[in-house]
């Protein structure tokens, strides 16, 4: 069993215990252990199997939890989980994913109506029955119906980061098959879409039946959905992510890459264009309609070239004007990961991060960065032990001191300062003035009306010390929608003041959406890309942020942390 699976059983049980309004301490200890186990570099299975070791070495895992982990390893569940599942069906867990519905309300709904599925919940809201319960009304019913709709849209989709991890592992496995020359990702993973429906892998060379026969026996495969001459579809792990694998000869590999990378709308546009030239395009190649002669197929480049187009980077293949730009030879020269010189959003033990400034700096240095900004939380986030004015000032002083030493990487003193409900900064301006980089972020009151949120953000960027708007729409992929506000108006104001939009590279956020990136760029805004790391390993998430930037057509010049340190720090508004 993988660590994520242990973590999931614990977190799930904590959720059910919350519905049962059990002791908060127990719930927290399960949640903390789940987080620690998920991020632990060694496999719980291996530790449990080793008589020389004890799982209590994992932070947050005490004796009680060690016992639970052993039980999970032995029989795939544990006593408390069984108790909870006897009381509530697993479908109750799904109800927790509906925004606007907390565990207390769910308990009430289950008790009162004996309803514990999303379908049942939807019916109750439609029939206006939820309002019979205390503290529930028409507004909440509407909200629940909206949340159910958005939940259904995201159901069956997975985070890009998870899909990439699975794809990389299977790619390496497939590449070891005899005769295989090349294995590539296609589909939405190659396009860098923030959530994906399934993983598409294309294998070049090798005997299809041999390659696929070996593939379906991979230890992470839990179910074989389909198996054809040159194609197999399987499900992976408990999560049930689908993976499609196709094995192709060299002569049509480029055509298959083009076709299966998509997007569907991009392909339709391309095929229409081919037809106008008397050509037909499919997954086997580009052919003359008359005579069926193959004119291209081995590489994507030749297909685009014969169609009179520059090769279009996969992230742009969404039929958003890229074909017209490729025709005019005006595709942007997209930013790449190697252009990034520093990471600008991260947390340390001072607040809710897991490592020290020095540990974060060492990993950032190993990644080849010239600089980082340490941006812990401000005091409004009391749960995270956010910094008050005194700690802000002391921190800025400490960073000046550190930079006099020889850390080998430049540190900027920063802060992720909460934007209060009224748009004021959570920290007094004269304290903020000591810092190199203030990121302003919303972490509370996310359900304001659009007009009020717009005013709030406009007020926030009035503060002359703010340089970046952090995770600008607050979305949590598959969980929480972006909060609504007049984005264009805020982007216009931000551009005027020299405030950058952050592209948050944390895989659960990937906040900003590509359409908003393009909209902000059109208004003259600049951007930063940053990981929002709470652990040194999160610093490795930068490629996801770069992918989002590429989906938003950004070039090196649009992104401030491509600049050398001295120019970077002067690139924002003047104080
Ligand atoms: P996903 O998996 O929902 O995140 O999105 P994709 O884009 O990976 O979609 P998927 O896996 O269904 O198919 C992979 C690509 O194959 C898709 O982007 C375009 C191509 N494709 C699939 N079905 C069709 C089709 O009916 N027509 C055309 N033109 N292309 C298709
Ligand atoms: Ca796909
Ligand atoms: Ca697919
Ligand atoms: Zn934040």
XYZ file of C-alpha atoms and ligand atoms in Angstrom:
609
model
C 0.000 0.000 0.000
C 1.272 3.480 -0.843
C 1.547 6.292 1.711
C -1.231 8.268 0.012
C -3.564 5.367 0.614
C -2.747 5.209 4.336
C -3.241 8.963 4.458
C -6.566 8.712 2.709
C -7.989 6.133 5.120
C -7.019 8.320 8.081
C -8.348 11.552 6.581
C -11.576 9.867 5.542
C -12.140 8.534 9.038
C -11.445 11.991 10.475
C -14.137 13.391 8.166
C -16.676 10.820 9.293
C -15.785 11.471 12.947
C -16.407 15.123 12.328
C -19.865 14.346 11.006
C -20.400 12.317 14.159
C -19.210 15.368 16.166
C -16.608 13.360 17.976
C -13.747 14.635 20.027
C -11.807 17.285 18.073
C -8.450 16.207 19.427
C -8.692 12.732 17.906
C -9.857 14.168 14.591
C -6.921 16.567 14.459
C -4.441 13.839 15.294
C -5.730 11.689 12.404
C -5.569 14.646 10.038
C -2.068 15.652 11.112
C -0.836 12.101 10.766
C -2.428 11.850 7.318
C -0.597 14.975 6.134
C 2.700 13.814 7.625
C 2.411 10.329 6.120
C 1.542 11.653 2.703
C 4.629 13.842 2.689
C 6.965 11.322 4.316
C 9.884 10.397 2.073
C 9.837 6.699 3.043
C 7.079 4.167 2.554
C 5.036 3.362 5.639
C 4.863 -0.238 4.429
C 8.644 -0.546 4.519
C 8.925 0.975 7.974
C 6.213 -1.311 9.337
C 7.938 -4.342 7.852
C 11.306 -3.455 9.369
C 11.672 -4.793 12.936
C 14.503 -2.311 13.547
C 12.257 0.660 12.950
C 9.135 2.204 14.386
C 6.538 4.271 12.548
C 6.540 6.702 15.465
C 9.569 8.193 13.706
C 7.020 9.953 11.459
C 6.104 13.295 13.030
C 2.536 13.263 14.331
C 2.452 9.486 14.639
C 2.287 8.363 18.271
C 1.743 4.949 19.792
C -1.996 4.912 19.137
C -1.568 5.759 15.490
C 1.252 3.250 15.101
C -1.215 0.603 16.200
C -3.746 1.882 13.665
C -1.169 1.782 10.851
C -0.292 -1.823 11.652
C -3.971 -2.694 11.550
C -4.350 -1.008 8.156
C -1.382 -2.909 6.788
C -2.807 -6.207 8.044
C -6.368 -5.851 6.870
C -6.833 -2.649 4.886
C -8.950 -0.913 7.526
C -9.025 -0.194 11.265
C -11.476 -0.417 14.096
C -12.506 3.224 14.301
C -13.020 3.397 10.547
C -15.210 0.280 10.623
C -17.301 1.819 13.409
C -17.748 4.994 11.419
C -18.656 3.147 8.232
C -21.251 1.180 10.181
C -22.831 4.460 11.249
C -22.503 6.397 8.010
C -22.233 5.050 4.491
C -19.146 6.123 2.525
C -21.417 8.311 0.383
C -21.659 10.681 3.367
C -18.010 11.557 2.726
C -18.947 12.775 -0.697
C -21.398 15.223 0.873
C -18.463 16.915 2.595
C -17.184 17.907 -0.813
C -20.217 20.094 -1.379
C -19.226 23.647 -0.615
C -21.407 25.395 1.920
C -22.203 22.220 3.798
C -20.281 21.525 7.002
C -20.138 18.306 9.015
C -22.758 19.522 11.499
C -25.293 20.214 8.760
C -24.563 16.865 7.153
C -25.149 15.067 10.439
C -28.435 16.919 10.785
C -29.545 16.069 7.246
C -28.690 12.405 7.673
C -30.515 12.251 10.998
C -33.576 14.198 9.963
C -34.137 13.021 6.397
C -32.151 9.749 6.329
C -30.471 11.127 3.230
C -26.756 10.533 2.745
C -26.087 10.848 -0.968
C -25.514 13.835 -3.233
C -28.514 12.896 -5.357
C -30.688 12.798 -2.257
C -29.308 16.123 -1.098
C -30.028 17.695 -4.458
C -33.620 16.494 -4.304
C -34.053 18.001 -0.829
C -32.707 21.351 -1.991
C -34.865 21.331 -5.150
C -37.984 20.505 -3.171
C -37.122 23.278 -0.695
C -37.105 20.889 2.223
C -33.707 21.790 3.627
C -35.150 25.020 4.985
C -37.129 22.976 7.500
C -33.884 22.536 9.410
C -32.587 25.163 11.842
C -30.259 27.796 10.363
C -30.939 26.699 6.798
C -32.841 28.818 4.315
C -33.601 29.495 0.683
C -30.194 31.096 0.126
C -28.365 28.045 1.378
C -30.518 25.756 -0.783
C -29.529 27.761 -3.843
C -25.899 27.702 -2.864
C -25.999 23.943 -2.351
C -27.534 23.418 -5.786
C -24.775 25.502 -7.353
C -22.112 23.618 -5.412
C -23.538 20.271 -6.491
C -23.409 21.365 -10.129
C -19.777 22.391 -9.846
C -18.924 19.237 -7.902
C -20.399 17.093 -10.688
C -18.301 18.979 -13.214
C -15.112 18.211 -11.339
C -15.982 14.631 -10.343
C -13.839 12.115 -12.134
C -11.100 14.654 -12.728
C -7.669 14.630 -11.115
C -5.006 17.168 -10.264
C -2.362 17.613 -12.945
C 0.380 16.907 -10.372
C -1.027 13.472 -9.584
C -1.470 12.638 -13.274
C 2.103 13.747 -14.014
C 3.466 11.593 -11.204
C 1.605 8.523 -12.509
C 2.523 9.325 -16.131
C 6.246 9.668 -15.317
C 6.338 6.364 -13.488
C 4.533 4.483 -16.263
C 6.604 6.174 -18.963
C 9.789 4.918 -17.362
C 8.280 1.442 -17.087
C 7.135 1.376 -20.721
C 10.499 2.671 -21.921
C 12.107 -0.503 -20.568
C 10.098 -2.764 -22.884
C 12.191 -4.407 -25.604
C 12.237 -2.482 -28.884
C 10.625 0.672 -27.486
C 12.282 3.813 -28.866
C 10.252 6.551 -27.275
C 7.386 7.117 -24.819
C 5.549 10.450 -24.597
C 2.613 11.966 -22.800
C -0.202 13.264 -24.947
C -3.671 14.561 -24.020
C -4.448 17.175 -21.415
C -1.349 16.255 -19.375
C 0.899 17.357 -22.227
C -1.162 20.524 -22.611
C -0.594 21.234 -18.916
C -4.285 21.497 -18.111
C -4.778 22.020 -14.377
C -7.088 19.045 -13.982
C -7.197 16.000 -16.216
C -9.716 13.288 -17.009
C -7.227 10.600 -17.950
C -3.600 10.072 -18.908
C -2.692 9.335 -22.533
C 0.668 7.736 -23.298
C 2.074 7.037 -26.742
C 4.760 4.432 -27.305
C 6.882 4.360 -30.427
C 8.369 1.047 -31.505
C 8.272 -2.394 -29.929
C 5.825 -5.211 -30.506
C 2.393 -3.874 -29.428
C 1.116 -7.078 -27.892
C 4.371 -7.623 -25.989
C 4.536 -4.004 -24.737
C 0.878 -3.946 -23.667
C 0.997 -7.441 -22.162
C 3.806 -6.304 -19.889
C 2.145 -2.945 -19.182
C -1.145 -4.330 -17.839
C 0.845 -6.273 -15.231
C 2.360 -3.100 -13.727
C 1.873 -3.240 -9.921
C -0.141 0.010 -9.853
C -2.705 -1.283 -12.354
C -5.884 -2.277 -10.510
C -8.174 -2.941 -13.452
C -7.828 -3.523 -17.190
C -10.694 -1.699 -18.886
C -9.933 -2.530 -22.500
C -7.237 -4.238 -24.503
C -6.996 -4.046 -28.285
C -4.353 -4.681 -30.935
C -2.328 -1.550 -30.230
C -4.179 0.019 -27.311
C -4.845 -0.674 -23.642
C -6.853 1.245 -21.052
C -6.327 0.591 -17.362
C -7.165 2.041 -13.965
C -4.450 2.963 -11.502
C -4.459 2.714 -7.710
C -7.327 3.337 -5.336
C -7.909 6.699 -6.966
C -8.935 4.970 -10.198
C -7.131 7.279 -12.610
C -7.523 5.932 -16.149
C -4.459 5.544 -18.359
C -4.696 4.955 -22.117
C -1.614 3.550 -23.830
C -1.157 3.278 -27.583
C 1.761 1.651 -29.411
C 2.607 3.086 -32.822
C 5.118 2.729 -35.620
C 7.543 5.588 -36.294
C 5.890 6.631 -39.548
C 2.692 7.725 -37.799
C 4.064 8.669 -34.373
C 4.020 12.432 -35.019
C 0.483 12.292 -36.346
C -0.632 10.325 -33.301
C 1.120 12.791 -30.988
C -0.650 15.645 -32.718
C -4.037 13.923 -32.675
C -3.963 12.609 -29.118
C -2.501 15.777 -27.643
C -5.640 17.616 -28.691
C -7.411 19.581 -27.646
C -10.399 18.354 -29.549
C -11.318 21.900 -30.643
C -7.764 22.584 -31.816
C -7.838 19.363 -33.846
C -11.162 20.200 -35.435
C -9.794 23.573 -36.552
C -6.671 21.940 -37.930
C -8.617 19.312 -39.833
C -10.870 21.960 -41.388
C -7.758 23.788 -42.514
C -6.315 20.601 -44.023
C -9.485 19.948 -46.012
C -9.257 23.435 -47.563
C -5.819 22.401 -48.833
C -7.133 19.152 -50.296
C -5.644 17.170 -47.397
C -7.022 14.945 -44.715
C -5.575 14.754 -41.199
C -6.058 11.891 -38.770
C -4.102 9.972 -36.134
C -2.168 8.084 -38.853
C -0.929 11.033 -40.830
C -1.626 13.856 -43.233
C -2.797 12.519 -46.614
C -3.806 13.872 -49.999
C -7.550 13.433 -50.357
C -7.009 12.426 -53.956
C -4.832 9.360 -54.227
C -4.427 9.039 -50.455
C -0.704 9.697 -50.636
C 0.876 10.280 -47.210
C 2.511 13.700 -47.083
C 3.443 13.769 -43.370
C 3.151 11.699 -40.179
C 6.512 11.086 -38.592
C 6.749 14.393 -36.731
C 4.337 17.040 -35.524
C 6.515 19.783 -36.992
C 6.088 18.567 -40.573
C 2.323 18.321 -40.154
C 2.079 21.925 -38.976
C 4.566 23.062 -41.620
C 2.689 21.500 -44.521
C -0.479 23.135 -43.209
C 1.359 26.482 -43.417
C 1.733 26.863 -39.668
C 4.522 27.235 -37.152
C 4.637 24.385 -34.638
C 2.244 25.242 -31.830
C 3.366 24.530 -28.239
C 0.941 22.006 -26.654
C -0.091 24.399 -23.846
C -1.563 26.730 -26.463
C -3.623 24.163 -28.359
C -7.018 25.249 -27.083
C -8.342 27.039 -30.176
C -7.919 30.441 -28.590
C -6.316 32.171 -31.557
C -3.132 30.067 -31.702
C -3.785 28.783 -35.222
C -4.166 32.313 -36.596
C -1.004 33.379 -34.738
C 0.887 30.344 -36.082
C -0.199 31.221 -39.606
C 1.127 34.774 -39.270
C 4.334 33.466 -37.623
C 3.392 35.493 -34.574
C 3.246 32.857 -31.864
C 4.720 34.201 -28.633
C 8.099 32.890 -27.592
C 6.829 31.171 -24.440
C 8.579 31.378 -21.121
C 10.406 28.230 -19.979
C 11.371 26.833 -16.587
C 15.038 27.656 -17.169
C 14.121 31.363 -17.306
C 13.015 31.387 -13.654
C 15.668 32.776 -11.313
C 13.941 32.671 -7.978
C 10.927 31.514 -6.021
C 8.896 34.239 -4.361
C 6.303 32.702 -2.070
C 7.164 30.265 0.709
C 6.497 29.618 4.377
C 8.769 28.484 7.183
C 8.398 27.168 10.738
C 7.813 30.768 11.821
C 4.249 30.140 10.667
C 2.789 27.039 9.021
C 5.818 25.844 7.022
C 7.725 22.689 7.895
C 11.312 23.848 7.516
C 13.603 26.699 8.503
C 14.646 29.584 6.296
C 18.080 28.007 5.961
C 16.636 24.656 4.869
C 14.402 26.307 2.287
C 17.346 28.370 1.030
C 19.564 25.304 0.656
C 17.000 23.497 -1.494
C 16.319 26.629 -3.554
C 20.039 26.985 -4.135
C 20.258 23.367 -5.271
C 17.473 24.121 -7.759
C 19.807 26.738 -9.240
C 17.977 29.858 -8.102
C 19.696 33.195 -7.536
C 17.201 34.376 -4.949
C 14.110 33.538 -2.917
C 11.606 35.519 -0.913
C 10.492 34.141 2.427
C 6.861 35.142 2.836
C 5.346 33.875 6.057
C 1.770 34.646 7.088
C 0.574 37.712 8.961
C -1.204 37.760 12.306
C -4.792 37.422 11.039
C -3.923 33.796 10.409
C -3.667 33.118 14.121
C -3.896 29.354 13.592
C -0.716 29.555 11.573
C 0.943 31.761 14.224
C 1.122 34.648 11.756
C 3.637 37.458 12.279
C 2.703 40.691 14.065
C 4.459 44.034 13.494
C 7.292 43.321 15.939
C 8.061 39.970 14.378
C 7.911 41.502 10.889
C 10.488 44.112 11.831
C 12.728 41.567 13.565
C 12.462 39.251 10.560
C 13.483 41.980 8.104
C 16.498 42.703 10.307
C 17.384 39.004 10.504
C 17.303 38.723 6.711
C 19.605 41.732 6.303
C 21.992 39.961 8.663
C 21.743 36.661 6.774
C 22.480 38.364 3.473
C 25.714 39.698 4.948
C 26.813 36.082 5.419
C 27.588 33.607 2.662
C 24.444 31.585 2.122
C 25.160 31.519 -1.619
C 21.655 32.696 -2.458
C 20.041 36.075 -1.979
C 17.121 36.193 0.459
C 14.373 38.774 0.158
C 12.420 39.502 3.286
C 8.781 39.083 2.472
C 5.372 38.597 3.968
C 2.134 37.094 2.770
C -0.017 39.778 4.328
C -3.709 39.079 4.821
C -6.163 41.384 3.117
C -8.772 42.034 5.798
C -12.459 42.060 4.983
C -12.467 45.810 4.346
C -9.377 45.714 2.137
C -7.007 46.985 4.832
C -3.664 45.307 5.339
C -3.311 43.077 8.390
C 0.031 44.753 9.251
C 0.706 48.453 9.823
C 2.254 50.181 6.816
C 5.347 51.381 8.656
C 6.182 47.777 9.548
C 5.559 46.628 5.967
C 8.003 49.309 4.810
C 10.869 47.213 6.225
C 10.239 44.337 3.849
C 11.498 43.641 0.338
C 8.403 41.868 -0.972
C 4.879 42.109 0.368
C 2.362 39.709 -1.165
C -1.240 40.577 -0.334
C -3.621 37.615 -0.146
C -7.212 36.869 0.762
C -7.630 34.005 3.241
C -10.942 34.897 4.857
C -14.445 36.127 3.974
C -14.240 34.570 0.534
C -17.982 34.553 -0.010
C -18.518 38.298 -0.390
C -20.626 39.627 -3.223
C -18.616 40.396 -6.335
C -18.868 44.187 -5.943
C -17.656 44.076 -2.354
C -14.756 41.775 -3.245
C -13.762 44.106 -6.070
C -13.687 47.076 -3.668
C -11.724 45.020 -1.182
C -9.005 44.134 -3.688
C -8.873 47.654 -5.081
C -8.407 48.936 -1.544
C -5.671 46.375 -0.879
C -3.544 47.484 -3.786
C -3.809 51.059 -2.582
C -1.273 50.135 0.092
C 2.016 51.431 -1.321
C 4.024 48.503 0.094
C 2.096 45.752 -1.656
C 3.926 44.379 -4.685
C 2.101 41.170 -5.540
C -1.473 39.926 -5.354
C -1.136 36.325 -4.048
C -3.216 33.396 -5.406
C -5.458 36.046 -6.971
C -8.774 34.184 -7.254
C -8.591 31.845 -4.260
C -9.601 28.766 -6.179
C -8.778 25.309 -4.834
C -8.973 22.914 -7.745
C -11.804 20.381 -7.490
C -12.848 21.920 -4.149
C -13.480 25.611 -4.210
C -14.458 27.937 -7.005
C -12.642 31.204 -7.569
C -14.289 34.025 -5.619
C -16.129 36.292 -8.001
C -14.990 39.876 -8.578
C -14.497 42.319 -11.433
C -11.165 40.941 -12.549
C -10.679 43.390 -15.418
C -11.162 46.353 -13.135
C -8.661 45.062 -10.591
C -6.191 44.113 -13.348
C -6.442 47.593 -14.792
C -5.736 49.150 -11.400
C -2.898 46.710 -10.710
C -1.274 47.489 -14.045
C -1.447 51.205 -13.291
C 0.233 50.749 -9.937
C 2.905 48.261 -11.044
C 1.511 45.460 -8.926
C 2.110 41.949 -10.208
C -0.323 39.054 -10.270
C 1.017 35.878 -8.745
C 0.680 32.652 -10.673
C 0.546 30.275 -7.743
C 2.253 27.002 -8.682
C 0.857 24.965 -5.815
C -0.828 22.005 -7.595
C -4.061 22.414 -5.618
C -4.355 26.058 -6.651
C -2.704 26.785 -10.004
C -4.273 30.171 -9.534
C -4.498 32.110 -12.119
C -6.513 30.487 -14.852
C -5.007 30.961 -18.341
C -7.891 33.119 -19.563
C -7.335 35.542 -16.679
C -3.591 35.577 -17.311
C -4.233 36.653 -20.876
C -6.760 39.220 -19.788
C -4.356 40.711 -17.228
C -1.497 40.735 -19.722
C -3.685 42.605 -22.193
C -4.160 45.288 -19.521
C -0.386 45.604 -19.123
C 0.035 43.576 -15.929
C 3.219 41.778 -14.924
C 3.376 38.416 -13.166
C 5.358 36.425 -10.653
C 5.379 32.627 -10.549
C 5.832 31.101 -7.110
C 5.278 27.768 -5.390
C 3.744 28.842 -2.042
C 5.943 26.083 -0.586
C 5.223 24.930 2.958
C 7.940 22.266 2.743
C 11.260 22.202 0.862
C 9.947 19.551 -1.520
C 7.155 21.903 -2.643
C 9.799 24.123 -4.218
C 9.878 21.515 -6.986
C 6.346 22.537 -8.037
C 7.611 25.489 -10.087
C 7.116 23.639 -13.441
C 3.357 23.604 -12.845
C 3.320 27.378 -12.479
C 5.396 27.755 -15.624
C 2.917 25.537 -17.481
C 0.060 27.806 -16.380
C 2.015 30.831 -17.574
C 2.579 29.127 -20.924
C -1.133 28.332 -21.149
C -1.621 32.064 -20.635
C 0.797 32.800 -23.553
C 3.371 34.508 -21.306
C 6.877 35.295 -22.440
C 9.980 35.767 -20.340
C 9.485 39.525 -20.266
C 6.062 39.198 -18.639
C 7.367 37.390 -15.569
C 9.372 39.392 -13.046
C 11.207 36.517 -11.386
C 13.080 35.907 -14.614
C 15.069 39.056 -13.833
C 18.394 39.115 -11.998
C 17.989 40.046 -8.309
C 18.897 43.721 -8.524
C 16.630 44.407 -11.467
C 13.898 42.215 -10.044
C 13.539 44.161 -6.830
C 13.300 47.450 -8.707
C 10.767 46.148 -11.208
C 7.731 46.879 -9.077
C 6.098 50.194 -8.326
C 8.358 52.810 -6.823
C 7.723 53.257 -3.076
P -9.073 14.904 -20.502
O -8.532 13.523 -20.594
O -10.539 14.979 -20.367
O -8.383 15.721 -19.478
O -8.759 15.650 -21.885
P -7.957 15.131 -23.168
O -7.786 16.301 -24.047
O -6.732 14.397 -22.753
O -9.008 14.189 -23.855
P -9.029 12.614 -24.160
O -8.165 11.837 -23.245
O -10.462 12.240 -24.229
O -8.466 12.518 -25.627
C -7.115 12.827 -25.911
C -7.053 13.612 -27.170
O -7.475 12.794 -28.268
C -7.973 14.814 -27.245
O -7.388 15.952 -26.655
C -8.140 14.988 -28.715
C -8.116 13.597 -29.232
N -9.483 13.116 -29.435
C -10.152 12.245 -28.683
N -11.377 12.053 -29.181
C -11.479 12.829 -30.271
C -12.495 13.095 -31.243
O -13.593 12.535 -31.175
N -12.208 13.981 -32.229
C -10.993 14.582 -32.321
N -10.750 15.442 -33.290
N -10.035 14.387 -31.437
C -10.263 13.508 -30.433
Ca -6.702 12.500 -21.481
Ca -7.840 9.370 -23.105
Zn -1.900 32.167 0.934
